[in-house]
Amino acid sequence: MDYLRAVLNSDKKAEKTNLQELIKIGKKLNKNTTTYEKELAKLNTKIIPIQKIDKIEPIKKIKSLKDEKTEYKNSAYNIDKVYVDDDQIIIDFKHYIKKEYIKYIEEKRGDKYYDIFDLYGRFKDASPTKLTIDGIDRIRILQYKYKTLRIELINKENLKAIYIINKKRIIIKILNLKKPRKTESTILPVKTLHYNNKVIVIDSGHGGKDSGAVGNKNRYEKNTVFTVSKYLYNDLKKRGYKVYLTRNKDKFIEVKNRTVLANRKKADIFISIHANAAPKSVSYKAEGIETYFLSPARSERAKRVAALENSSDMNAMNDSSQNTLLTILNQSKITSSQKLGIDVQQHLLYSARKKYKDVVDGGVREGPFWVLVGAQMPSILIEIGYITHKEEGKRLFEKDYQKLLASGIADGVDAYFAKNQ
């Protein structure tokens, strides 16, 4: 606690003293002190602050698809691997990617349905690579054009396909996959999955004097996220979960107190719901659903979004101190939170696109959100859309759309627990 207090107060001398003591005691107890040794080394060598490193992040170099050459100018191939894992098609790139790198269309040819994914890039092993997933009649992969890799899913029944963009990876997943029937002894019916012992805490962003972001016609973020949270609460309760809300009315709660309930109830997961915003100069094009899990910021975009949601009491800490504290507090939950984020994001998109086919996938990202810091369980923050976007901002206050969002989040929670029993 003395060390964390020193970090919060930006007291470098006290940080150093407490780190030395932690390392000394840890070694006597035969504990792993690598993390503390690294932090002590940073203090001793005055390492360049992390925020400066962000400025050379690969994704910042990509202005458009035409600039793609800058990412792999030394190689004709920018796609590293294409493979199947856990009934998902994984495409790993050699560089950071944007949403423009994939185009998806559906067609019906005769009695066959085609789900076609065109990826901007080249893959040297396109011809020899063979992909198969039980329940899909045929998967074809080919270098369709010089800089277009095509993946086709061909099936007698119409597949419900979605894709997720995450850093250097694209994931293609089928939500209605029907696998060949197995023997009864190896099948686990969905109805036998009991969730009544799972505890979920839902946090509605902002509230009371804190309105959050403001959209057209004075639409407040705090109102739409509270409505979606209530729909989600009811949906999860019907599915057998034990569910709690951090606020039951338009009430202000300090960021540092939002996880208190989750920890007291020993929640299995913590979900914080928010709506995004963008400056007027780009509000006409900034849109989409994004899901974040706690980590030191890796991009300027993550920092910008986090800055809108973080409380002022953390602003006194410099970026280096914030990143150090985040790294220490969240090490054990990063993987679980990322898995939860991926499941929720993909089901959110599928649900929202039932009515609005143009909903944009903002991806699953890392971000320094202080509302997640105190959570002692896997936790995510969902930006359900941009309140400042003309069309999307309006949708966020439509009852039907709010229910679709809540249903998608609930489906994602089901998927997470089904995979992580």
Tab-separated table of C-alpha atoms in Angstrom:
chain	number	residue	atom	x	y	z
A	1	MET	CA	0.000	0.000	0.000
A	2	ASP	CA	2.894	2.369	0.717
A	3	TYR	CA	4.195	1.739	-2.791
A	4	LEU	CA	0.816	2.346	-4.450
A	5	ARG	CA	0.399	5.490	-2.371
A	6	ALA	CA	3.785	6.708	-3.602
A	7	VAL	CA	2.749	6.053	-7.215
A	8	LEU	CA	-0.505	7.933	-6.753
A	9	ASN	CA	1.383	10.870	-5.229
A	10	SER	CA	4.084	10.765	-7.943
A	11	ASP	CA	6.710	10.506	-5.176
A	12	LYS	CA	9.616	8.934	-7.075
A	13	LYS	CA	11.875	8.740	-4.040
A	14	ALA	CA	9.243	6.853	-2.011
A	15	GLU	CA	8.469	4.634	-5.029
A	16	LYS	CA	12.124	3.640	-5.233
A	17	THR	CA	12.432	2.952	-1.508
A	18	ASN	CA	9.280	0.837	-1.379
A	19	LEU	CA	10.225	-1.108	-4.526
A	20	GLN	CA	13.575	-1.994	-2.994
A	21	GLU	CA	11.811	-3.207	0.140
A	22	LEU	CA	9.272	-5.246	-1.877
A	23	ILE	CA	12.068	-6.919	-3.835
A	24	LYS	CA	14.010	-7.671	-0.653
A	25	ILE	CA	11.010	-9.213	1.141
A	26	GLY	CA	9.835	-11.032	-1.977
A	27	LYS	CA	13.172	-12.777	-2.454
A	28	LYS	CA	13.194	-13.878	1.176
A	29	LEU	CA	9.755	-15.414	0.624
A	30	ASN	CA	10.821	-16.946	-2.707
A	31	LYS	CA	8.259	-14.870	-4.592
A	32	ASN	CA	8.560	-13.647	-8.181
A	33	THR	CA	9.728	-10.017	-7.995
A	34	THR	CA	10.360	-9.490	-11.715
A	35	THR	CA	7.648	-6.840	-12.052
A	36	TYR	CA	9.036	-4.768	-9.208
A	37	GLU	CA	12.614	-5.139	-10.487
A	38	LYS	CA	11.542	-3.825	-13.889
A	39	GLU	CA	9.800	-0.830	-12.336
A	40	LEU	CA	12.880	-0.097	-10.211
A	41	ALA	CA	15.051	-0.287	-13.336
A	42	LYS	CA	12.804	2.258	-15.029
A	43	LEU	CA	13.201	4.659	-12.130
A	44	ASN	CA	16.976	4.217	-12.115
A	45	THR	CA	17.453	4.645	-15.868
A	46	LYS	CA	14.815	7.339	-16.431
A	47	ILE	CA	13.253	5.468	-19.308
A	48	ILE	CA	11.419	7.414	-22.037
A	49	PRO	CA	7.753	7.835	-21.003
A	50	ILE	CA	5.344	5.381	-22.602
A	51	GLN	CA	3.215	8.116	-24.093
A	52	LYS	CA	6.087	9.162	-26.359
A	53	ILE	CA	6.451	5.643	-27.695
A	54	ASP	CA	2.765	5.660	-28.705
A	55	LYS	CA	3.541	8.268	-31.354
A	56	ILE	CA	5.405	5.768	-33.523
A	57	GLU	CA	2.768	3.055	-33.256
A	58	PRO	CA	2.317	1.320	-36.664
A	59	ILE	CA	-1.384	2.047	-36.939
A	60	LYS	CA	-0.664	5.779	-36.902
A	61	LYS	CA	1.201	5.411	-40.190
A	62	ILE	CA	-1.821	4.027	-42.029
A	63	LYS	CA	-3.697	6.956	-43.560
A	64	SER	CA	-5.561	4.934	-46.163
A	65	LEU	CA	-5.389	1.636	-47.953
A	66	LYS	CA	-3.070	3.226	-50.518
A	67	ASP	CA	-0.495	3.838	-47.781
A	68	GLU	CA	-0.375	0.147	-46.959
A	69	LYS	CA	3.042	-0.140	-48.647
A	70	THR	CA	4.648	1.671	-45.734
A	71	GLU	CA	3.695	-1.208	-43.455
A	72	TYR	CA	5.437	-3.983	-45.353
A	73	LYS	CA	7.623	-2.338	-47.984
A	74	ASN	CA	10.317	-4.970	-47.482
A	75	SER	CA	7.940	-7.837	-48.226
A	76	ALA	CA	5.293	-8.495	-50.857
A	77	TYR	CA	3.242	-10.390	-48.277
A	78	ASN	CA	1.544	-8.602	-45.396
A	79	ILE	CA	-0.599	-11.532	-44.173
A	80	ASP	CA	1.390	-13.821	-41.898
A	81	LYS	CA	-0.965	-16.717	-41.136
A	82	VAL	CA	-4.475	-17.964	-41.897
A	83	TYR	CA	-5.762	-20.844	-39.788
A	84	VAL	CA	-8.721	-22.321	-37.899
A	85	ASP	CA	-8.815	-22.228	-34.106
A	86	ASP	CA	-11.811	-23.111	-31.929
A	87	ASP	CA	-14.128	-23.081	-34.990
A	88	GLN	CA	-12.997	-19.565	-35.899
A	89	ILE	CA	-10.953	-18.463	-38.896
A	90	ILE	CA	-7.986	-16.392	-37.742
A	91	ILE	CA	-6.113	-14.056	-40.109
A	92	ASP	CA	-2.896	-12.642	-38.641
A	93	PHE	CA	-1.347	-9.614	-40.353
A	94	LYS	CA	2.236	-8.387	-40.041
A	95	HIS	CA	1.058	-4.898	-39.120
A	96	TYR	CA	-1.793	-3.062	-37.452
A	97	ILE	CA	-4.980	-2.994	-39.500
A	98	LYS	CA	-8.075	-0.830	-39.905
A	99	LYS	CA	-11.691	-1.625	-40.663
A	100	GLU	CA	-11.111	-0.796	-44.361
A	101	TYR	CA	-8.947	-3.916	-44.652
A	102	ILE	CA	-11.963	-6.218	-44.911
A	103	LYS	CA	-15.086	-6.256	-47.059
A	104	TYR	CA	-17.903	-8.740	-46.455
A	105	ILE	CA	-20.734	-9.674	-48.803
A	106	GLU	CA	-23.376	-12.409	-48.870
A	107	GLU	CA	-24.614	-14.085	-52.047
A	108	LYS	CA	-26.817	-16.988	-53.057
A	109	ARG	CA	-25.807	-18.979	-56.106
A	110	GLY	CA	-28.243	-21.721	-56.982
A	111	ASP	CA	-28.891	-23.700	-53.794
A	112	LYS	CA	-25.690	-22.526	-52.084
A	113	TYR	CA	-25.069	-19.565	-49.795
A	114	TYR	CA	-21.748	-17.725	-50.072
A	115	ASP	CA	-20.198	-15.619	-47.306
A	116	ILE	CA	-17.327	-13.792	-48.983
A	117	PHE	CA	-14.553	-11.979	-47.125
A	118	ASP	CA	-12.117	-9.884	-49.180
A	119	LEU	CA	-8.990	-8.969	-47.208
A	120	TYR	CA	-6.622	-6.235	-48.331
A	121	GLY	CA	-3.270	-7.996	-48.600
A	122	ARG	CA	-1.215	-10.889	-49.880
A	123	PHE	CA	-0.646	-14.337	-48.368
A	124	LYS	CA	2.140	-16.443	-49.828
A	125	ASP	CA	0.563	-19.741	-48.729
A	126	ALA	CA	-2.926	-19.036	-50.076
A	127	SER	CA	-2.900	-21.942	-52.559
A	128	PRO	CA	-1.663	-24.759	-50.296
A	129	THR	CA	-3.699	-23.669	-47.253
A	130	LYS	CA	-6.786	-25.797	-46.619
A	131	LEU	CA	-9.394	-24.717	-44.067
A	132	THR	CA	-12.150	-26.907	-42.654
A	133	ILE	CA	-14.738	-26.380	-39.920
A	134	ASP	CA	-17.321	-28.995	-38.956
A	135	GLY	CA	-20.734	-27.735	-40.036
A	136	ILE	CA	-19.519	-25.734	-43.065
A	137	ASP	CA	-19.704	-27.548	-46.400
A	138	ARG	CA	-16.657	-25.869	-47.917
A	139	ILE	CA	-14.138	-23.110	-47.173
A	140	ARG	CA	-12.147	-21.760	-50.104
A	141	ILE	CA	-9.126	-19.480	-49.790
A	142	LEU	CA	-7.403	-17.856	-52.781
A	143	GLN	CA	-5.364	-14.826	-53.775
A	144	TYR	CA	-8.277	-13.322	-55.687
A	145	LYS	CA	-6.335	-10.266	-56.869
A	146	TYR	CA	-2.780	-9.088	-56.397
A	147	LYS	CA	-3.663	-7.346	-53.128
A	148	THR	CA	-6.931	-9.096	-52.277
A	149	LEU	CA	-7.052	-12.364	-50.359
A	150	ARG	CA	-10.511	-13.932	-50.598
A	151	ILE	CA	-12.043	-16.379	-48.129
A	152	GLU	CA	-15.360	-17.943	-49.132
A	153	LEU	CA	-17.658	-19.913	-46.847
A	154	ILE	CA	-19.930	-22.085	-48.987
A	155	ASN	CA	-22.879	-23.842	-47.382
A	156	LYS	CA	-26.355	-25.215	-48.109
A	157	GLU	CA	-27.834	-23.314	-45.184
A	158	ASN	CA	-27.435	-19.576	-44.680
A	159	LEU	CA	-24.635	-18.954	-42.179
A	160	LYS	CA	-24.667	-16.054	-39.721
A	161	ALA	CA	-21.122	-14.796	-40.042
A	162	ILE	CA	-19.452	-11.926	-38.220
A	163	TYR	CA	-15.906	-10.622	-38.108
A	164	ILE	CA	-13.858	-8.925	-35.409
A	165	ILE	CA	-10.875	-6.618	-35.939
A	166	ASN	CA	-8.316	-6.581	-33.137
A	167	LYS	CA	-4.900	-4.938	-33.638
A	168	LYS	CA	-3.099	-7.182	-36.174
A	169	ARG	CA	-5.803	-9.826	-36.368
A	170	ILE	CA	-9.171	-10.456	-38.012
A	171	ILE	CA	-11.403	-13.190	-36.577
A	172	ILE	CA	-14.243	-14.694	-38.616
A	173	LYS	CA	-16.859	-16.490	-36.532
A	174	ILE	CA	-20.095	-18.311	-37.366
A	175	LEU	CA	-22.833	-17.836	-34.781
A	176	ASN	CA	-25.273	-20.507	-36.000
A	177	LEU	CA	-22.793	-23.282	-36.691
A	178	LYS	CA	-24.454	-26.699	-36.819
A	179	LYS	CA	-21.978	-29.478	-36.226
A	180	PRO	CA	-22.556	-33.132	-37.108
A	181	ARG	CA	-24.581	-34.915	-34.417
A	182	LYS	CA	-22.478	-36.627	-31.763
A	183	THR	CA	-23.433	-39.452	-29.439
A	184	GLU	CA	-25.731	-38.432	-26.614
A	185	SER	CA	-23.073	-39.204	-24.006
A	186	THR	CA	-20.746	-36.502	-25.364
A	187	ILE	CA	-23.341	-33.755	-25.798
A	188	LEU	CA	-23.830	-31.120	-23.103
A	189	PRO	CA	-27.275	-29.593	-23.673
A	190	VAL	CA	-27.458	-25.847	-23.178
A	191	LYS	CA	-30.261	-26.257	-20.643
A	192	THR	CA	-27.856	-28.079	-18.281
A	193	LEU	CA	-25.560	-25.055	-18.062
A	194	HIS	CA	-26.544	-23.460	-14.766
A	195	TYR	CA	-25.714	-19.783	-14.316
A	196	ASN	CA	-27.559	-19.192	-11.034
A	197	ASN	CA	-24.248	-19.272	-9.183
A	198	LYS	CA	-22.710	-16.593	-11.424
A	199	VAL	CA	-22.735	-13.020	-10.161
A	200	ILE	CA	-22.640	-10.039	-12.515
A	201	VAL	CA	-22.395	-6.352	-11.634
A	202	ILE	CA	-23.475	-3.799	-14.252
A	203	ASP	CA	-22.209	-0.238	-14.028
A	204	SER	CA	-24.142	2.538	-15.805
A	205	GLY	CA	-21.625	5.204	-16.725
A	206	HIS	CA	-21.834	8.702	-15.243
A	207	GLY	CA	-25.093	9.838	-13.554
A	208	GLY	CA	-26.437	12.716	-11.495
A	209	LYS	CA	-24.347	15.866	-11.901
A	210	ASP	CA	-22.109	14.004	-14.371
A	211	SER	CA	-24.096	13.802	-17.620
A	212	GLY	CA	-21.275	12.227	-19.597
A	213	ALA	CA	-21.093	12.987	-23.311
A	214	VAL	CA	-23.812	15.126	-24.879
A	215	GLY	CA	-25.291	14.480	-28.334
A	216	ASN	CA	-27.713	16.330	-30.599
A	217	LYS	CA	-30.811	17.854	-28.981
A	218	ASN	CA	-29.111	17.645	-25.553
A	219	ARG	CA	-29.216	13.859	-25.414
A	220	TYR	CA	-27.186	12.755	-22.386
A	221	GLU	CA	-24.958	9.700	-22.236
A	222	LYS	CA	-25.996	8.964	-18.628
A	223	ASN	CA	-29.615	8.393	-19.724
A	224	THR	CA	-29.142	5.953	-22.604
A	225	VAL	CA	-26.530	3.840	-20.792
A	226	PHE	CA	-28.801	3.597	-17.746
A	227	THR	CA	-31.692	2.370	-19.914
A	228	VAL	CA	-29.515	-0.217	-21.672
A	229	SER	CA	-28.166	-1.335	-18.278
A	230	LYS	CA	-31.708	-1.909	-16.964
A	231	TYR	CA	-32.648	-3.938	-20.044
A	232	LEU	CA	-29.448	-5.963	-19.604
A	233	TYR	CA	-30.202	-6.443	-15.903
A	234	ASN	CA	-33.645	-7.893	-16.672
A	235	ASP	CA	-32.332	-10.064	-19.515
A	236	LEU	CA	-29.572	-11.603	-17.398
A	237	LYS	CA	-31.940	-12.168	-14.464
A	238	LYS	CA	-34.264	-14.160	-16.750
A	239	ARG	CA	-31.294	-16.311	-17.756
A	240	GLY	CA	-30.630	-17.250	-14.133
A	241	TYR	CA	-27.769	-14.944	-13.167
A	242	LYS	CA	-27.478	-13.007	-9.926
A	243	VAL	CA	-27.287	-9.413	-11.123
A	244	TYR	CA	-26.643	-6.075	-9.431
A	245	LEU	CA	-26.605	-2.459	-10.684
A	246	THR	CA	-24.138	0.092	-9.328
A	247	ARG	CA	-26.909	2.696	-9.508
A	248	ASN	CA	-30.684	2.299	-9.611
A	249	LYS	CA	-31.437	5.929	-10.441
A	250	ASP	CA	-29.894	9.106	-11.846
A	251	LYS	CA	-27.215	9.284	-9.168
A	252	PHE	CA	-23.571	10.389	-9.233
A	253	ILE	CA	-21.034	7.800	-8.063
A	254	GLU	CA	-17.311	8.471	-7.954
A	255	VAL	CA	-15.297	6.315	-10.319
A	256	LYS	CA	-13.211	4.769	-7.550
A	257	ASN	CA	-16.387	3.562	-5.775
A	258	ARG	CA	-18.046	1.852	-8.742
A	259	THR	CA	-16.303	-1.482	-8.228
A	260	VAL	CA	-16.937	-1.556	-4.469
A	261	LEU	CA	-20.259	-3.364	-4.967
A	262	ALA	CA	-18.698	-5.850	-7.398
A	263	ASN	CA	-15.963	-6.767	-4.941
A	264	ARG	CA	-18.381	-6.966	-1.996
A	265	LYS	CA	-20.712	-9.282	-3.920
A	266	LYS	CA	-17.722	-11.315	-5.152
A	267	ALA	CA	-18.894	-10.844	-8.728
A	268	ASP	CA	-17.668	-13.151	-11.486
A	269	ILE	CA	-17.587	-10.303	-14.026
A	270	PHE	CA	-17.961	-6.511	-14.032
A	271	ILE	CA	-19.418	-4.638	-17.016
A	272	SER	CA	-19.356	-0.848	-17.324
A	273	ILE	CA	-21.565	0.645	-20.041
A	274	HIS	CA	-20.818	3.990	-21.736
A	275	ALA	CA	-21.445	5.904	-24.965
A	276	ASN	CA	-18.605	7.399	-26.982
A	277	ALA	CA	-18.154	10.929	-28.312
A	278	ALA	CA	-16.002	12.695	-30.878
A	279	PRO	CA	-15.047	16.337	-31.556
A	280	LYS	CA	-17.366	18.284	-33.877
A	281	SER	CA	-14.765	18.255	-36.635
A	282	VAL	CA	-15.023	14.455	-37.003
A	283	SER	CA	-18.394	13.704	-35.394
A	284	TYR	CA	-19.962	13.020	-38.794
A	285	LYS	CA	-17.743	9.980	-39.359
A	286	ALA	CA	-16.885	8.692	-35.872
A	287	GLU	CA	-19.215	5.748	-35.167
A	288	GLY	CA	-19.272	2.139	-34.040
A	289	ILE	CA	-19.316	-0.193	-31.043
A	290	GLU	CA	-16.092	-0.702	-29.097
A	291	THR	CA	-15.205	-2.888	-26.105
A	292	TYR	CA	-12.245	-2.180	-23.834
A	293	PHE	CA	-10.396	-4.075	-21.143
A	294	LEU	CA	-8.044	-2.491	-18.624
A	295	SER	CA	-4.440	-1.983	-19.640
A	296	PRO	CA	-1.963	0.873	-20.104
A	297	ALA	CA	-2.981	2.686	-23.302
A	298	ARG	CA	-1.364	1.406	-26.467
A	299	SER	CA	-2.719	4.042	-28.832
A	300	GLU	CA	-3.714	7.672	-28.937
A	301	ARG	CA	-7.279	6.582	-29.734
A	302	ALA	CA	-7.519	4.537	-26.538
A	303	LYS	CA	-6.149	7.455	-24.540
A	304	ARG	CA	-8.671	9.844	-26.082
A	305	VAL	CA	-11.641	7.589	-25.312
A	306	ALA	CA	-10.396	6.897	-21.783
A	307	ALA	CA	-9.923	10.604	-21.106
A	308	LEU	CA	-13.663	11.123	-21.680
A	309	GLU	CA	-14.584	8.485	-19.104
A	310	ASN	CA	-11.920	8.864	-16.398
A	311	SER	CA	-12.530	11.023	-13.376
A	312	SER	CA	-10.636	14.217	-12.626
A	313	ASP	CA	-9.107	12.814	-9.441
A	314	MET	CA	-6.771	10.688	-11.569
A	315	ASN	CA	-5.680	13.495	-13.873
A	316	ALA	CA	-3.092	14.679	-11.360
A	317	MET	CA	-1.040	11.554	-12.026
A	318	ASN	CA	1.354	11.729	-14.948
A	319	ASP	CA	1.074	9.160	-17.752
A	320	SER	CA	4.110	7.180	-16.616
A	321	SER	CA	2.728	6.774	-13.082
A	322	GLN	CA	-0.715	5.816	-14.436
A	323	ASN	CA	0.732	3.135	-16.706
A	324	THR	CA	2.873	1.716	-13.882
A	325	LEU	CA	-0.106	1.432	-11.543
A	326	LEU	CA	-2.362	-0.060	-14.223
A	327	THR	CA	0.219	-2.704	-15.108
A	328	ILE	CA	0.570	-3.851	-11.514
A	329	LEU	CA	-3.124	-3.827	-10.618
A	330	ASN	CA	-4.435	-5.660	-13.670
A	331	GLN	CA	-1.790	-8.258	-14.558
A	332	SER	CA	-3.786	-11.298	-13.450
A	333	LYS	CA	-7.050	-10.308	-15.173
A	334	ILE	CA	-5.921	-9.114	-18.606
A	335	THR	CA	-6.387	-12.455	-20.400
A	336	SER	CA	-9.802	-13.204	-18.882
A	337	SER	CA	-11.020	-9.670	-19.519
A	338	GLN	CA	-9.874	-9.839	-23.133
A	339	LYS	CA	-11.765	-13.120	-23.654
A	340	LEU	CA	-14.888	-11.593	-22.137
A	341	GLY	CA	-14.485	-8.527	-24.346
A	342	ILE	CA	-14.189	-10.589	-27.529
A	343	ASP	CA	-17.311	-12.639	-26.765
A	344	VAL	CA	-19.386	-9.591	-25.856
A	345	GLN	CA	-18.211	-7.561	-28.858
A	346	GLN	CA	-19.025	-10.218	-31.445
A	347	HIS	CA	-22.494	-10.922	-30.035
A	348	LEU	CA	-23.209	-7.195	-29.679
A	349	LEU	CA	-22.462	-6.700	-33.361
A	350	TYR	CA	-24.569	-9.644	-34.439
A	351	SER	CA	-27.542	-8.462	-32.373
A	352	ALA	CA	-27.303	-4.798	-33.459
A	353	ARG	CA	-26.970	-5.744	-37.128
A	354	LYS	CA	-30.298	-7.578	-37.030
A	355	LYS	CA	-31.893	-4.187	-37.553
A	356	TYR	CA	-29.012	-1.986	-38.684
A	357	LYS	CA	-26.656	-3.696	-41.142
A	358	ASP	CA	-24.281	-0.717	-41.161
A	359	VAL	CA	-23.236	-0.894	-37.497
A	360	VAL	CA	-19.463	-0.433	-37.403
A	361	ASP	CA	-17.130	-2.803	-35.537
A	362	GLY	CA	-14.773	-0.644	-33.486
A	363	GLY	CA	-12.961	-3.722	-32.189
A	364	VAL	CA	-11.787	-4.990	-28.806
A	365	ARG	CA	-9.094	-2.728	-27.422
A	366	GLU	CA	-6.876	-2.069	-24.433
A	367	GLY	CA	-7.410	1.169	-22.536
A	368	PRO	CA	-6.565	2.906	-19.239
A	369	PHE	CA	-10.093	3.138	-17.802
A	370	TRP	CA	-9.986	3.888	-14.084
A	371	VAL	CA	-13.508	2.600	-13.496
A	372	LEU	CA	-12.076	-0.907	-14.053
A	373	VAL	CA	-9.021	-0.521	-11.808
A	374	GLY	CA	-10.608	-1.694	-8.560
A	375	ALA	CA	-12.355	-4.738	-10.015
A	376	GLN	CA	-11.050	-8.012	-8.608
A	377	MET	CA	-12.620	-9.991	-11.446
A	378	PRO	CA	-12.636	-9.973	-15.292
A	379	SER	CA	-14.025	-6.591	-16.312
A	380	ILE	CA	-14.799	-4.659	-19.490
A	381	LEU	CA	-16.034	-1.239	-20.531
A	382	ILE	CA	-18.410	-1.112	-23.506
A	383	GLU	CA	-18.829	1.981	-25.683
A	384	ILE	CA	-22.234	1.157	-27.201
A	385	GLY	CA	-21.914	3.817	-29.915
A	386	TYR	CA	-21.100	7.450	-30.646
A	387	ILE	CA	-23.677	9.797	-29.173
A	388	THR	CA	-22.226	12.606	-31.308
A	389	HIS	CA	-22.894	10.811	-34.626
A	390	LYS	CA	-26.063	12.026	-36.342
A	391	GLU	CA	-27.606	8.593	-37.037
A	392	GLU	CA	-26.002	6.444	-34.375
A	393	GLY	CA	-26.631	9.052	-31.684
A	394	LYS	CA	-30.337	8.932	-32.518
A	395	ARG	CA	-30.442	5.123	-32.467
A	396	LEU	CA	-28.956	5.018	-28.976
A	397	PHE	CA	-32.212	6.470	-27.639
A	398	GLU	CA	-34.530	4.120	-29.549
A	399	LYS	CA	-36.141	1.463	-27.357
A	400	ASP	CA	-35.814	-1.368	-29.894
A	401	TYR	CA	-32.138	-0.654	-30.488
A	402	GLN	CA	-31.406	-0.417	-26.767
A	403	LYS	CA	-32.978	-3.846	-26.284
A	404	LEU	CA	-30.893	-5.287	-29.137
A	405	LEU	CA	-27.742	-3.981	-27.476
A	406	ALA	CA	-28.722	-5.460	-24.116
A	407	SER	CA	-29.568	-8.807	-25.697
A	408	GLY	CA	-26.228	-8.877	-27.523
A	409	ILE	CA	-24.286	-8.215	-24.323
A	410	ALA	CA	-26.230	-10.955	-22.527
A	411	ASP	CA	-25.483	-13.417	-25.348
A	412	GLY	CA	-21.808	-12.520	-25.067
A	413	VAL	CA	-21.879	-13.202	-21.325
A	414	ASP	CA	-23.478	-16.611	-21.993
A	415	ALA	CA	-20.765	-17.406	-24.541
A	416	TYR	CA	-17.997	-16.394	-22.131
A	417	PHE	CA	-19.231	-18.610	-19.309
A	418	ALA	CA	-19.940	-21.503	-21.698
A	419	LYS	CA	-16.296	-21.439	-22.787
A	420	ASN	CA	-14.841	-20.741	-19.345
A	421	GLN	CA	-16.613	-23.092	-16.963
